[in-house]
Amino acid sequence: MNLNIDFQEKFELRHIAPDHQETAAMLKTIGVSSLQQLVEQTIPEKIRLQKPLNLPKPESEYDYLKRLKQVSLKNKVFKSHIGKGYYDTITPPVILRNIFENPGWYTQYTPYQAEISQGRLQALLNFQTMVIDLTGMEIANASLLDEGTAAAEAMFMQFSLRKNQQARTFFVSEELFPQTIDILKTRSAPYGIHLEIGNHQTAVLTEDMFGAIVQYPAGDGAVYDYKEFAEKAHAKGIKLTVVADILSLAILTPPGEWGADVVVGNTQRFGIPMGFGGPHAAFFATKEEYKRSIPGRIIGVTIDAAGNYALRMALQTREQHIRRDKATSNICTAQALLAIMAGMYAAYHGQEGLIKIAQRVHGLAVLLSDSLKSLGYKQENEAFFDTLKFELGDLAKPLNGLAINEEINLYYKGSSVSIAIDETTNLEDIKTIIRVFARLKAKTLNDLNIDELKASIKTSIPTELIRTTDFLTHPVFNTHHSEHEMLRYIKSLEAKDLSLCHSMIPLGSCTMKLNATTEMIPVTWNHYSKIHPFAPSDQVGGYMQVIDELNKWLSEITGFSTMSFQPNSGAQGEYAGLMVIRAFHMDRNEGHRNIALIPASAHGTNPASAAMAGMKIVVVKCDENGNIDVEDLRNKAQEHKHDLSCLMVTYPSTHGVFEESIIEICQIIHENGGQVYMDGANMNAQVGLTSPASIGADVCHLNLHKTFCIPHGGGGPGMGPIGVAKHLAPYLPGHPLVDIENGKSIHAVSSAPWGSASILLISHAYIAMMGSEGLTNATRYAILNANYIKSRLETHYPVLYTGSNGRCAHEMILDCRSFKSSGIEVTDIAKRLMDYGFHAPTVSFPVAGTLMVEPTESEPKHELDRFCDALIAIRKEIAAIESGASDRNNNPLKNAPHTAAVVTGSEWNKPYGREQAAFPLTYVAENKFWPSVGRVNDTYGDRTFICSCPPIEDYQEA
């Protein structure tokens, strides 16, 4: 008999869930005969691609991992002593395995639904507490993107808070890390902020300065006493930002004790791999009086409906949706997963453990300094924590050659060299460095008495700068030091959170699709995770191959000329794209072009990003069908044609529809001298079927954490690389420490040259294993699944917007506003869905009182049916309220979610049964997910604002 052999397993069949039978059944429900017919009814013919994507043939999971392992060997894992904000570290295996490599943690969504997010909210509260304790400040947020952008956020916060509106100068210590200074240059330019870069010891502070920033320890390693500088600044009304090394704060006096107004930095040293630049969680701490101006998110303590201890996001920069262009920041994400890991690192080691690590690092640096002094070298930092600096003159170049032969990377600047010590450095590493320096003077290690030097190690840190205050005193940092305790603690928090491990997360505009295990595995391989972002170019061949391939593939998918991978979030990509447009206009002597046209339906980060790029926002109306009002757009484009910079447009629209006038819209902008920026949030409905270039866009960002499978990680990491047409390519972001050849680059937008490079491996894997046909099918099935849900639900909930053929794109908006007349808010539906085992869709965006649903191609029909059954059952519960059969104020929706404690309690005084409360449909009982707290009390949380771990007595009381 002839064998029908499939010679390669298709990853596409693992990623796309519906099989042939399910597909046929869904098409029948929708009322079309084929996927192709559905696509033709959904995507306008004018913009549909006429040929398949030109991508390599798909690889199997096995073959891909085998190939990528070979590629990884092109990266050379040298011992890195480069420093400059990035250090090798030890991730405790219990944290690596049970958080970083655990889909129960990395597939969670941002904790907007607090009742099913208590685990990660507690972990993020731990992070905030850790930062507050170490910095000596009063309040901290739940992480930012990286150190450089955190410094830029601090500058803008101080600028916004300035009392003297004429003050436009920001003093910048010349000893900040170069990448941070470069980002400050980028962010200051659109606001007309003048950077005064100089020596803090000789600087003349003036009344026209609104803020100042210094590094602690300084960029080359020196530890300065900034107390007098802080006093001088405050005397002039100048607020002081300190960029602090978090590990050093275990033994250095915290900035909050000597006058800092804001403290920012990176928590990468707390167990987060370097990963060629990220992702890493930055921190931002300040005084409580500035809490309403802090960028990002703050986790706060409150109570639930039963009065029990509960957590929620107390402050979040989703205020962009309210304040739009007046928002204080465009940040829409965090680095939650990495912040959680850093907080767990602190909980695992505690105060005593962190002090030991910091003292070991400092002690090895002192030993190295004393040893090299004995060889006749002059160490220039009188006081230091972990970094030494030597002026070598003509010896710098031969030293580099000798160090490379020993597989050691040092940091060279002209004729000087600096050496950074980290947690992974041991005595043998120190001896190797000494041998290299000794060879330069024709000496050997035997010319030193290392044992004698070891016995006489004395700190270089002045007494007044040695920390005397305790930190991490809360029980959470003093209970989990054994691995069993840490494992159980991690698992206890994980059990409180709903993730993709439990059920689909149908969030519109968020694309919560499969994060395949094969895509995730390489991220923790040493040859990717242990690479310093500023390592010499001949040591990073593996990363360069991955980035180059991903550049080509994403350029093909978008139709653009090239990509920049530097932006490390979607909002960062928006900002970078607009800054590239700004540079393009300025280069043509049209710097006056500063008008951004933005549809009224746009995501709130759009106007916030435009304002940060120095643009003035003109809002374009939407018609009754939710589409851009073309005539209003035309009128406003013509009215502002001499000053028009760009249009910001999301496609498919924020309303989940392929607008048929999109080509005309783009032409109108180009005819009036502007550029088209496309927000790539909804790219999952485009790949392989249409593209940003085919609609006429000039630049767009891609949310790799949406369309291209990087997991959301409980609220981050994200990646937002931008693709540009050929005429914009010369302006893509550069970097001060790595040569990126673009021609006329804008300054850096992120700290690392290729952003959070390690997670680019995930998107690389996804595209490589899916191939052209697989990626295109993923888009088709995203459209299929969305339209199937629409067909099942539209007789129960009005679908707000559709295309001309009655189809939605990959998402739809369910209108719940009519239920208000019966006392039911859309929030009640969101909370009730938890009792059915589901995370709510996006609530009240882009239209208040609605649910925006996006199922993704990775969900099978039976999961879509479970979700639809839940919403239909909830609609029946609403109908009972409408008819008077259920009490208007005491019903399953108003009391949702129902916890196990409530349902099994000795008292039950509700007018409906316990079974209806907890097991409203048969399938729920089979695999019940219990919310760990009842409805969170936001009012109480606002009234009693607490954003660090409360005293143990409060836990016991709760």
GROMACS .gro file of N, CA, C and O in nm, residues 638-736:
model
  396
  638GLN      N    1  -0.670   7.013   0.468
  638GLN     CA    2  -0.651   7.130   0.383
  638GLN      C    3  -0.634   7.257   0.466
  638GLN      O    4  -0.551   7.343   0.434
  639GLU      N    5  -0.711   7.266   0.574
  639GLU     CA    6  -0.700   7.383   0.662
  639GLU      C    7  -0.559   7.396   0.720
  639GLU      O    8  -0.506   7.506   0.734
  640HIS      N    9  -0.498   7.282   0.751
  640HIS     CA   10  -0.366   7.283   0.816
  640HIS      C   11  -0.255   7.236   0.722
  640HIS      O   12  -0.149   7.194   0.768
  641LYS      N   13  -0.276   7.245   0.592
  641LYS     CA   14  -0.183   7.183   0.498
  641LYS      C   15  -0.041   7.238   0.509
  641LYS      O   16   0.056   7.167   0.480
  642HIS      N   17  -0.025   7.363   0.551
  642HIS     CA   18   0.110   7.419   0.562
  642HIS      C   19   0.181   7.370   0.688
  642HIS      O   20   0.304   7.377   0.697
  643ASP      N   21   0.103   7.321   0.786
  643ASP     CA   22   0.162   7.277   0.914
  643ASP      C   23   0.134   7.130   0.944
  643ASP      O   24   0.167   7.081   1.051
  644LEU      N   25   0.073   7.060   0.848
  644LEU     CA   26   0.035   6.920   0.873
  644LEU      C   27   0.158   6.831   0.884
  644LEU      O   28   0.240   6.825   0.792
  645SER      N   29   0.170   6.764   0.995
  645SER     CA   30   0.280   6.670   1.014
  645SER      C   31   0.238   6.528   0.978
  645SER      O   32   0.303   6.460   0.900
  646CYS      N   33   0.125   6.484   1.036
  646CYS     CA   34   0.088   6.343   1.016
  646CYS      C   35  -0.057   6.318   1.054
  646CYS      O   36  -0.122   6.399   1.120
  647LEU      N   37  -0.102   6.201   1.013
  647LEU     CA   38  -0.225   6.141   1.061
  647LEU      C   39  -0.187   6.018   1.141
  647LEU      O   40  -0.101   5.940   1.100
  648MET      N   41  -0.250   6.000   1.257
  648MET     CA   42  -0.233   5.875   1.333
  648MET      C   43  -0.362   5.795   1.315
  648MET      O   44  -0.471   5.842   1.350
  649VAL      N   45  -0.350   5.677   1.259
  649VAL     CA   46  -0.469   5.597   1.231
  649VAL      C   47  -0.444   5.452   1.272
  649VAL      O   48  -0.334   5.398   1.254
  650THR      N   49  -0.543   5.389   1.332
  650THR     CA   50  -0.537   5.247   1.365
  650THR      C   51  -0.612   5.169   1.258
  650THR      O   52  -0.721   5.209   1.218
  651TYR      N   53  -0.551   5.058   1.210
  651TYR     CA   54  -0.616   4.982   1.103
  651TYR      C   55  -0.597   4.832   1.124
  651TYR      O   56  -0.483   4.789   1.145
  652PRO      N   57  -0.704   4.751   1.118
  652PRO     CA   58  -0.843   4.793   1.118
  652PRO      C   59  -0.870   4.894   1.230
  652PRO      O   60  -0.793   4.901   1.325
  653SER      N   61  -0.981   4.963   1.221
  653SER     CA   62  -1.007   5.072   1.314
  653SER      C   63  -1.019   5.023   1.457
  653SER      O   64  -1.035   4.903   1.483
  654THR      N   65  -1.011   5.117   1.549
  654THR     CA   66  -1.029   5.084   1.690
  654THR      C   67  -1.166   5.022   1.714
  654THR      O   68  -1.186   4.953   1.814
  655HIS      N   69  -1.257   5.044   1.623
  655HIS     CA   70  -1.391   4.986   1.634
  655HIS      C   71  -1.401   4.846   1.574
  655HIS      O   72  -1.509   4.789   1.566
  656GLY      N   73  -1.287   4.792   1.526
  656GLY     CA   74  -1.287   4.655   1.476
  656GLY      C   75  -1.341   4.638   1.336
  656GLY      O   76  -1.399   4.535   1.303
  657VAL      N   77  -1.319   4.741   1.250
  657VAL     CA   78  -1.372   4.738   1.114
  657VAL      C   79  -1.263   4.781   1.014
  657VAL      O   80  -1.186   4.872   1.042
  658PHE      N   81  -1.259   4.714   0.898
  658PHE     CA   82  -1.172   4.757   0.789
  658PHE      C   83  -1.240   4.873   0.717
  658PHE      O   84  -1.335   4.852   0.640
  659GLU      N   85  -1.196   4.993   0.743
  659GLU     CA   86  -1.258   5.110   0.679
  659GLU      C   87  -1.224   5.110   0.530
  659GLU      O   88  -1.107   5.103   0.491
  660GLU      N   89  -1.325   5.120   0.447
  660GLU     CA   90  -1.306   5.107   0.302
  660GLU      C   91  -1.245   5.232   0.240
  660GLU      O   92  -1.195   5.228   0.128
  661SER      N   93  -1.245   5.341   0.313
  661SER     CA   94  -1.192   5.465   0.259
  661SER      C   95  -1.046   5.488   0.297
  661SER      O   96  -0.993   5.597   0.277
  662ILE      N   97  -0.978   5.385   0.348
  662ILE     CA   98  -0.845   5.404   0.405
  662ILE      C   99  -0.744   5.456   0.301
  662ILE      O  100  -0.660   5.541   0.333
  663ILE      N  101  -0.749   5.406   0.177
  663ILE     CA  102  -0.654   5.453   0.076
  663ILE      C  103  -0.677   5.601   0.046
  663ILE      O  104  -0.582   5.680   0.038
  664GLU      N  105  -0.801   5.639   0.034
  664GLU     CA  106  -0.834   5.780   0.011
  664GLU      C  107  -0.788   5.866   0.129
  664GLU      O  108  -0.734   5.976   0.109
  665ILE      N  109  -0.806   5.815   0.248
  665ILE     CA  110  -0.763   5.888   0.370
  665ILE      C  111  -0.613   5.914   0.365
  665ILE      O  112  -0.567   6.027   0.390
  666CYS      N  113  -0.534   5.811   0.332
  666CYS     CA  114  -0.389   5.827   0.325
  666CYS      C  115  -0.349   5.923   0.213
  666CYS      O  116  -0.255   6.003   0.230
  667GLN      N  117  -0.418   5.916   0.101
  667GLN     CA  118  -0.387   6.006  -0.011
  667GLN      C  119  -0.412   6.152   0.028
  667GLN      O  120  -0.334   6.241  -0.008
  668ILE      N  121  -0.519   6.177   0.100
  668ILE     CA  122  -0.550   6.314   0.144
  668ILE      C  123  -0.436   6.369   0.228
  668ILE      O  124  -0.394   6.485   0.212
  669ILE      N  125  -0.383   6.287   0.318
  669ILE     CA  126  -0.273   6.332   0.404
  669ILE      C  127  -0.149   6.362   0.321
  669ILE      O  128  -0.084   6.466   0.337
  670HIS      N  129  -0.116   6.272   0.228
  670HIS     CA  130   0.004   6.292   0.145
  670HIS      C  131  -0.011   6.415   0.055
  670HIS      O  132   0.086   6.490   0.035
  671GLU      N  133  -0.129   6.436   0.003
  671GLU     CA  134  -0.152   6.552  -0.085
  671GLU      C  135  -0.132   6.684  -0.011
  671GLU      O  136  -0.102   6.788  -0.073
  672ASN      N  137  -0.146   6.679   0.121
  672ASN     CA  138  -0.133   6.800   0.202
  672ASN      C  139  -0.002   6.803   0.280
  672ASN      O  140   0.011   6.876   0.378
  673GLY      N  141   0.095   6.724   0.234
  673GLY     CA  142   0.231   6.732   0.287
  673GLY      C  143   0.259   6.654   0.413
  673GLY      O  144   0.367   6.666   0.472
  674GLY      N  145   0.163   6.572   0.457
  674GLY     CA  146   0.181   6.497   0.581
  674GLY      C  147   0.224   6.354   0.559
  674GLY      O  148   0.230   6.305   0.446
  675GLN      N  149   0.253   6.287   0.667
  675GLN     CA  150   0.289   6.146   0.667
  675GLN      C  151   0.180   6.069   0.741
  675GLN      O  152   0.107   6.125   0.823
  676VAL      N  153   0.169   5.940   0.711
  676VAL     CA  154   0.068   5.857   0.775
  676VAL      C  155   0.135   5.761   0.873
  676VAL      O  156   0.218   5.677   0.832
  677TYR      N  157   0.099   5.776   1.001
  677TYR     CA  158   0.145   5.683   1.104
  677TYR      C  159   0.032   5.584   1.131
  677TYR      O  160  -0.078   5.625   1.168
  678MET      N  161   0.059   5.456   1.112
  678MET     CA  162  -0.042   5.354   1.141
  678MET      C  163  -0.009   5.285   1.272
  678MET      O  164   0.101   5.233   1.291
  679ASP      N  165  -0.105   5.286   1.363
  679ASP     CA  166  -0.093   5.214   1.489
  679ASP      C  167  -0.113   5.065   1.460
  679ASP      O  168  -0.215   5.026   1.404
  680GLY      N  169  -0.015   4.983   1.496
  680GLY     CA  170  -0.019   4.841   1.460
  680GLY      C  171  -0.088   4.752   1.561
  680GLY      O  172  -0.071   4.629   1.557
  681ALA      N  173  -0.169   4.811   1.650
  681ALA     CA  174  -0.234   4.731   1.754
  681ALA      C  175  -0.321   4.620   1.697
  681ALA      O  176  -0.335   4.513   1.757
  682ASN      N  177  -0.379   4.644   1.579
  682ASN     CA  178  -0.471   4.546   1.520
  682ASN      C  179  -0.409   4.472   1.402
  682ASN      O  180  -0.480   4.426   1.312
  683MET      N  181  -0.278   4.457   1.404
  683MET     CA  182  -0.207   4.393   1.293
  683MET      C  183  -0.246   4.246   1.276
  683MET      O  184  -0.229   4.188   1.169
  684ASN      N  185  -0.303   4.185   1.380
  684ASN     CA  186  -0.341   4.045   1.371
  684ASN      C  187  -0.450   4.020   1.266
  684ASN      O  188  -0.473   3.907   1.227
  685ALA      N  189  -0.515   4.127   1.222
  685ALA     CA  190  -0.617   4.113   1.116
  685ALA      C  191  -0.559   4.147   0.979
  685ALA      O  192  -0.632   4.146   0.879
  686GLN      N  193  -0.429   4.176   0.971
  686GLN     CA  194  -0.369   4.215   0.844
  686GLN      C  195  -0.272   4.113   0.786
  686GLN      O  196  -0.267   4.095   0.664
  687VAL      N  197  -0.194   4.048   0.870
  687VAL     CA  198  -0.078   3.972   0.824
  687VAL      C  199  -0.113   3.874   0.711
  687VAL      O  200  -0.198   3.787   0.725
  688GLY      N  201  -0.050   3.892   0.597
  688GLY     CA  202  -0.068   3.804   0.483
  688GLY      C  203  -0.184   3.839   0.393
  688GLY      O  204  -0.192   3.790   0.280
  689LEU      N  205  -0.278   3.921   0.442
  689LEU     CA  206  -0.396   3.955   0.363
  689LEU      C  207  -0.393   4.099   0.314
  689LEU      O  208  -0.444   4.131   0.208
  690THR      N  209  -0.334   4.187   0.393
  690THR     CA  210  -0.311   4.326   0.353
  690THR      C  211  -0.189   4.373   0.430
  690THR      O  212  -0.124   4.292   0.498
  691SER      N  213  -0.152   4.500   0.422
  691SER     CA  214  -0.033   4.546   0.493
  691SER      C  215  -0.039   4.697   0.511
  691SER      O  216  -0.110   4.767   0.438
  692PRO      N  217   0.036   4.749   0.607
  692PRO     CA  218   0.041   4.895   0.626
  692PRO      C  219   0.083   4.969   0.499
  692PRO      O  220   0.027   5.073   0.466
  693ALA      N  221   0.183   4.915   0.429
  693ALA     CA  222   0.228   4.983   0.307
  693ALA      C  223   0.121   4.983   0.200
  693ALA      O  224   0.105   5.081   0.126
  694SER      N  225   0.043   4.875   0.192
  694SER     CA  226  -0.057   4.866   0.086
  694SER      C  227  -0.173   4.963   0.108
  694SER      O  228  -0.242   4.999   0.013
  695ILE      N  229  -0.195   5.005   0.231
  695ILE     CA  230  -0.301   5.104   0.255
  695ILE      C  231  -0.250   5.246   0.238
  695ILE      O  232  -0.327   5.341   0.233
  696GLY      N  233  -0.114   5.261   0.234
  696GLY     CA  234  -0.056   5.393   0.213
  696GLY      C  235   0.015   5.452   0.333
  696GLY      O  236   0.052   5.569   0.332
  697ALA      N  237   0.037   5.372   0.438
  697ALA     CA  238   0.105   5.423   0.556
  697ALA      C  239   0.254   5.442   0.528
  697ALA      O  240   0.311   5.376   0.440
  698ASP      N  241   0.317   5.532   0.605
  698ASP     CA  242   0.461   5.558   0.593
  698ASP      C  243   0.541   5.494   0.706
  698ASP      O  244   0.660   5.468   0.693
  699VAL      N  245   0.476   5.476   0.820
  699VAL     CA  246   0.542   5.419   0.937
  699VAL      C  247   0.436   5.352   1.024
  699VAL      O  248   0.322   5.398   1.029
  700CYS      N  249   0.472   5.242   1.086
  700CYS     CA  250   0.381   5.184   1.185
  700CYS      C  251   0.464   5.110   1.289
  700CYS      O  252   0.576   5.068   1.263
  701HIS      N  253   0.409   5.098   1.409
  701HIS     CA  254   0.473   5.012   1.509
  701HIS      C  255   0.400   4.879   1.511
  701HIS      O  256   0.282   4.872   1.476
  702LEU      N  257   0.471   4.778   1.551
  702LEU     CA  258   0.412   4.645   1.565
  702LEU      C  259   0.418   4.605   1.712
  702LEU      O  260   0.525   4.610   1.773
  703ASN      N  261   0.304   4.567   1.768
  703ASN     CA  262   0.304   4.513   1.904
  703ASN      C  263   0.343   4.366   1.896
  703ASN      O  264   0.259   4.280   1.872
  704LEU      N  265   0.472   4.339   1.916
  704LEU     CA  266   0.516   4.199   1.907
  704LEU      C  267   0.453   4.115   2.017
  704LEU      O  268   0.442   3.993   2.005
  705HIS      N  269   0.410   4.182   2.127
  705HIS     CA  270   0.345   4.109   2.236
  705HIS      C  271   0.197   4.086   2.205
  705HIS      O  272   0.125   4.033   2.290
  706LYS      N  273   0.154   4.121   2.088
  706LYS     CA  274   0.017   4.090   2.045
  706LYS      C  275   0.025   3.997   1.925
  706LYS      O  276   0.019   3.876   1.937
  707THR      N  277   0.043   4.055   1.808
  707THR     CA  278   0.038   3.978   1.683
  707THR      C  279   0.147   3.872   1.676
  707THR      O  280   0.125   3.765   1.618
  708PHE      N  281   0.265   3.899   1.733
  708PHE     CA  282   0.379   3.810   1.708
  708PHE      C  283   0.424   3.734   1.833
  708PHE      O  284   0.541   3.703   1.849
  709CYS      N  285   0.327   3.708   1.922
  709CYS     CA  286   0.334   3.600   2.022
  709CYS      C  287   0.422   3.621   2.145
  709CYS      O  288   0.433   3.531   2.228
  710ILE      N  289   0.486   3.737   2.160
  710ILE     CA  290   0.552   3.762   2.288
  710ILE      C  291   0.443   3.770   2.395
  710ILE      O  292   0.344   3.841   2.377
  711PRO      N  293   0.458   3.698   2.505
  711PRO     CA  294   0.351   3.698   2.606
  711PRO      C  295   0.338   3.833   2.679
  711PRO      O  296   0.433   3.909   2.687
  712HIS      N  297   0.219   3.858   2.732
  712HIS     CA  298   0.191   3.985   2.800
  712HIS      C  299   0.253   3.991   2.939
  712HIS      O  300   0.268   4.100   2.996
  713GLY      N  301   0.281   3.876   2.998
  713GLY     CA  302   0.358   3.875   3.123
  713GLY      C  303   0.292   3.946   3.240
  713GLY      O  304   0.361   4.004   3.323
  714GLY      N  305   0.160   3.946   3.245
  714GLY     CA  306   0.093   4.012   3.356
  714GLY      C  307   0.095   4.163   3.348
  714GLY      O  308   0.067   4.231   3.445
  715GLY      N  309   0.126   4.215   3.231
  715GLY     CA  310   0.130   4.361   3.212
  715GLY      C  311   0.259   4.408   3.149
  715GLY      O  312   0.287   4.528   3.145
  716GLY      N  313   0.338   4.321   3.097
  716GLY     CA  314   0.465   4.351   3.032
  716GLY      C  315   0.559   4.236   3.056
  716GLY      O  316   0.544   4.167   3.156
  717PRO      N  317   0.651   4.201   2.967
  717PRO     CA  318   0.714   4.291   2.870
  717PRO      C  319   0.633   4.313   2.743
  717PRO      O  320   0.542   4.237   2.712
  718GLY      N  321   0.671   4.417   2.673
  718GLY     CA  322   0.618   4.443   2.541
  718GLY      C  323   0.732   4.477   2.448
  718GLY      O  324   0.845   4.497   2.491
  719MET      N  325   0.702   4.480   2.321
  719MET     CA  326   0.799   4.527   2.220
  719MET      C  327   0.721   4.601   2.112
  719MET      O  328   0.617   4.552   2.067
  720GLY      N  329   0.770   4.717   2.072
  720GLY     CA  330   0.700   4.796   1.971
  720GLY      C  331   0.788   4.846   1.860
  720GLY      O  332   0.795   4.967   1.836
  721PRO      N  333   0.860   4.757   1.790
  721PRO     CA  334   0.946   4.802   1.681
  721PRO      C  335   0.867   4.876   1.574
  721PRO      O  336   0.747   4.854   1.559
  722ILE      N  337   0.935   4.965   1.504
  722ILE     CA  338   0.867   5.040   1.398
  722ILE      C  339   0.925   5.004   1.262
  722ILE      O  340   1.044   4.984   1.246
  723GLY      N  341   0.833   4.994   1.165
  723GLY     CA  342   0.871   4.977   1.026
  723GLY      C  343   0.848   5.108   0.953
  723GLY      O  344   0.752   5.179   0.984
  724VAL      N  345   0.934   5.139   0.858
  724VAL     CA  346   0.922   5.266   0.787
  724VAL      C  347   0.942   5.247   0.637
  724VAL      O  348   1.011   5.156   0.592
  725ALA      N  349   0.880   5.337   0.561
  725ALA     CA  350   0.904   5.344   0.418
  725ALA      C  351   1.047   5.395   0.395
  725ALA      O  352   1.110   5.452   0.485
  726LYS      N  353   1.097   5.376   0.273
  726LYS     CA  354   1.238   5.402   0.244
  726LYS      C  355   1.280   5.545   0.278
  726LYS      O  356   1.390   5.568   0.329
  727HIS      N  357   1.191   5.644   0.254
  727HIS     CA  358   1.231   5.782   0.275
  727HIS      C  359   1.246   5.818   0.422
  727HIS      O  360   1.308   5.920   0.456
  728LEU      N  361   1.194   5.733   0.512
  728LEU     CA  362   1.207   5.760   0.655
  728LEU      C  363   1.320   5.680   0.721
  728LEU      O  364   1.358   5.709   0.835
  729ALA      N  365   1.373   5.583   0.649
  729ALA     CA  366   1.474   5.493   0.707
  729ALA      C  367   1.596   5.565   0.764
  729ALA      O  368   1.647   5.525   0.870
  730PRO      N  369   1.646   5.672   0.699
  730PRO     CA  370   1.766   5.736   0.755
  730PRO      C  371   1.748   5.795   0.894
  730PRO      O  372   1.847   5.823   0.963
  731TYR      N  373   1.624   5.813   0.938
  731TYR     CA  374   1.599   5.884   1.063
  731TYR      C  375   1.571   5.791   1.181
  731TYR      O  376   1.546   5.836   1.292
  732LEU      N  377   1.576   5.659   1.158
  732LEU     CA  378   1.550   5.564   1.266
  732LEU      C  379   1.648   5.583   1.382
  732LEU      O  380   1.761   5.628   1.360
  733PRO      N  381   1.609   5.548   1.505
  733PRO     CA  382   1.692   5.579   1.622
  733PRO      C  383   1.833   5.521   1.615
  733PRO      O  384   1.853   5.406   1.571
  734GLY      N  385   1.930   5.600   1.657
  734GLY     CA  386   2.067   5.554   1.672
  734GLY      C  387   2.095   5.518   1.816
  734GLY      O  388   2.004   5.503   1.897
  735HIS      N  389   2.223   5.506   1.849
  735HIS     CA  390   2.262   5.474   1.987
  735HIS      C  391   2.404   5.524   2.011
  735HIS      O  392   2.490   5.509   1.923
  736PRO      N  393   2.432   5.582   2.128
  736PRO     CA  394   2.564   5.642   2.151
  736PRO      C  395   2.677   5.540   2.172
  736PRO      O  396   2.794   5.575   2.157
   0.00000   0.00000   0.00000
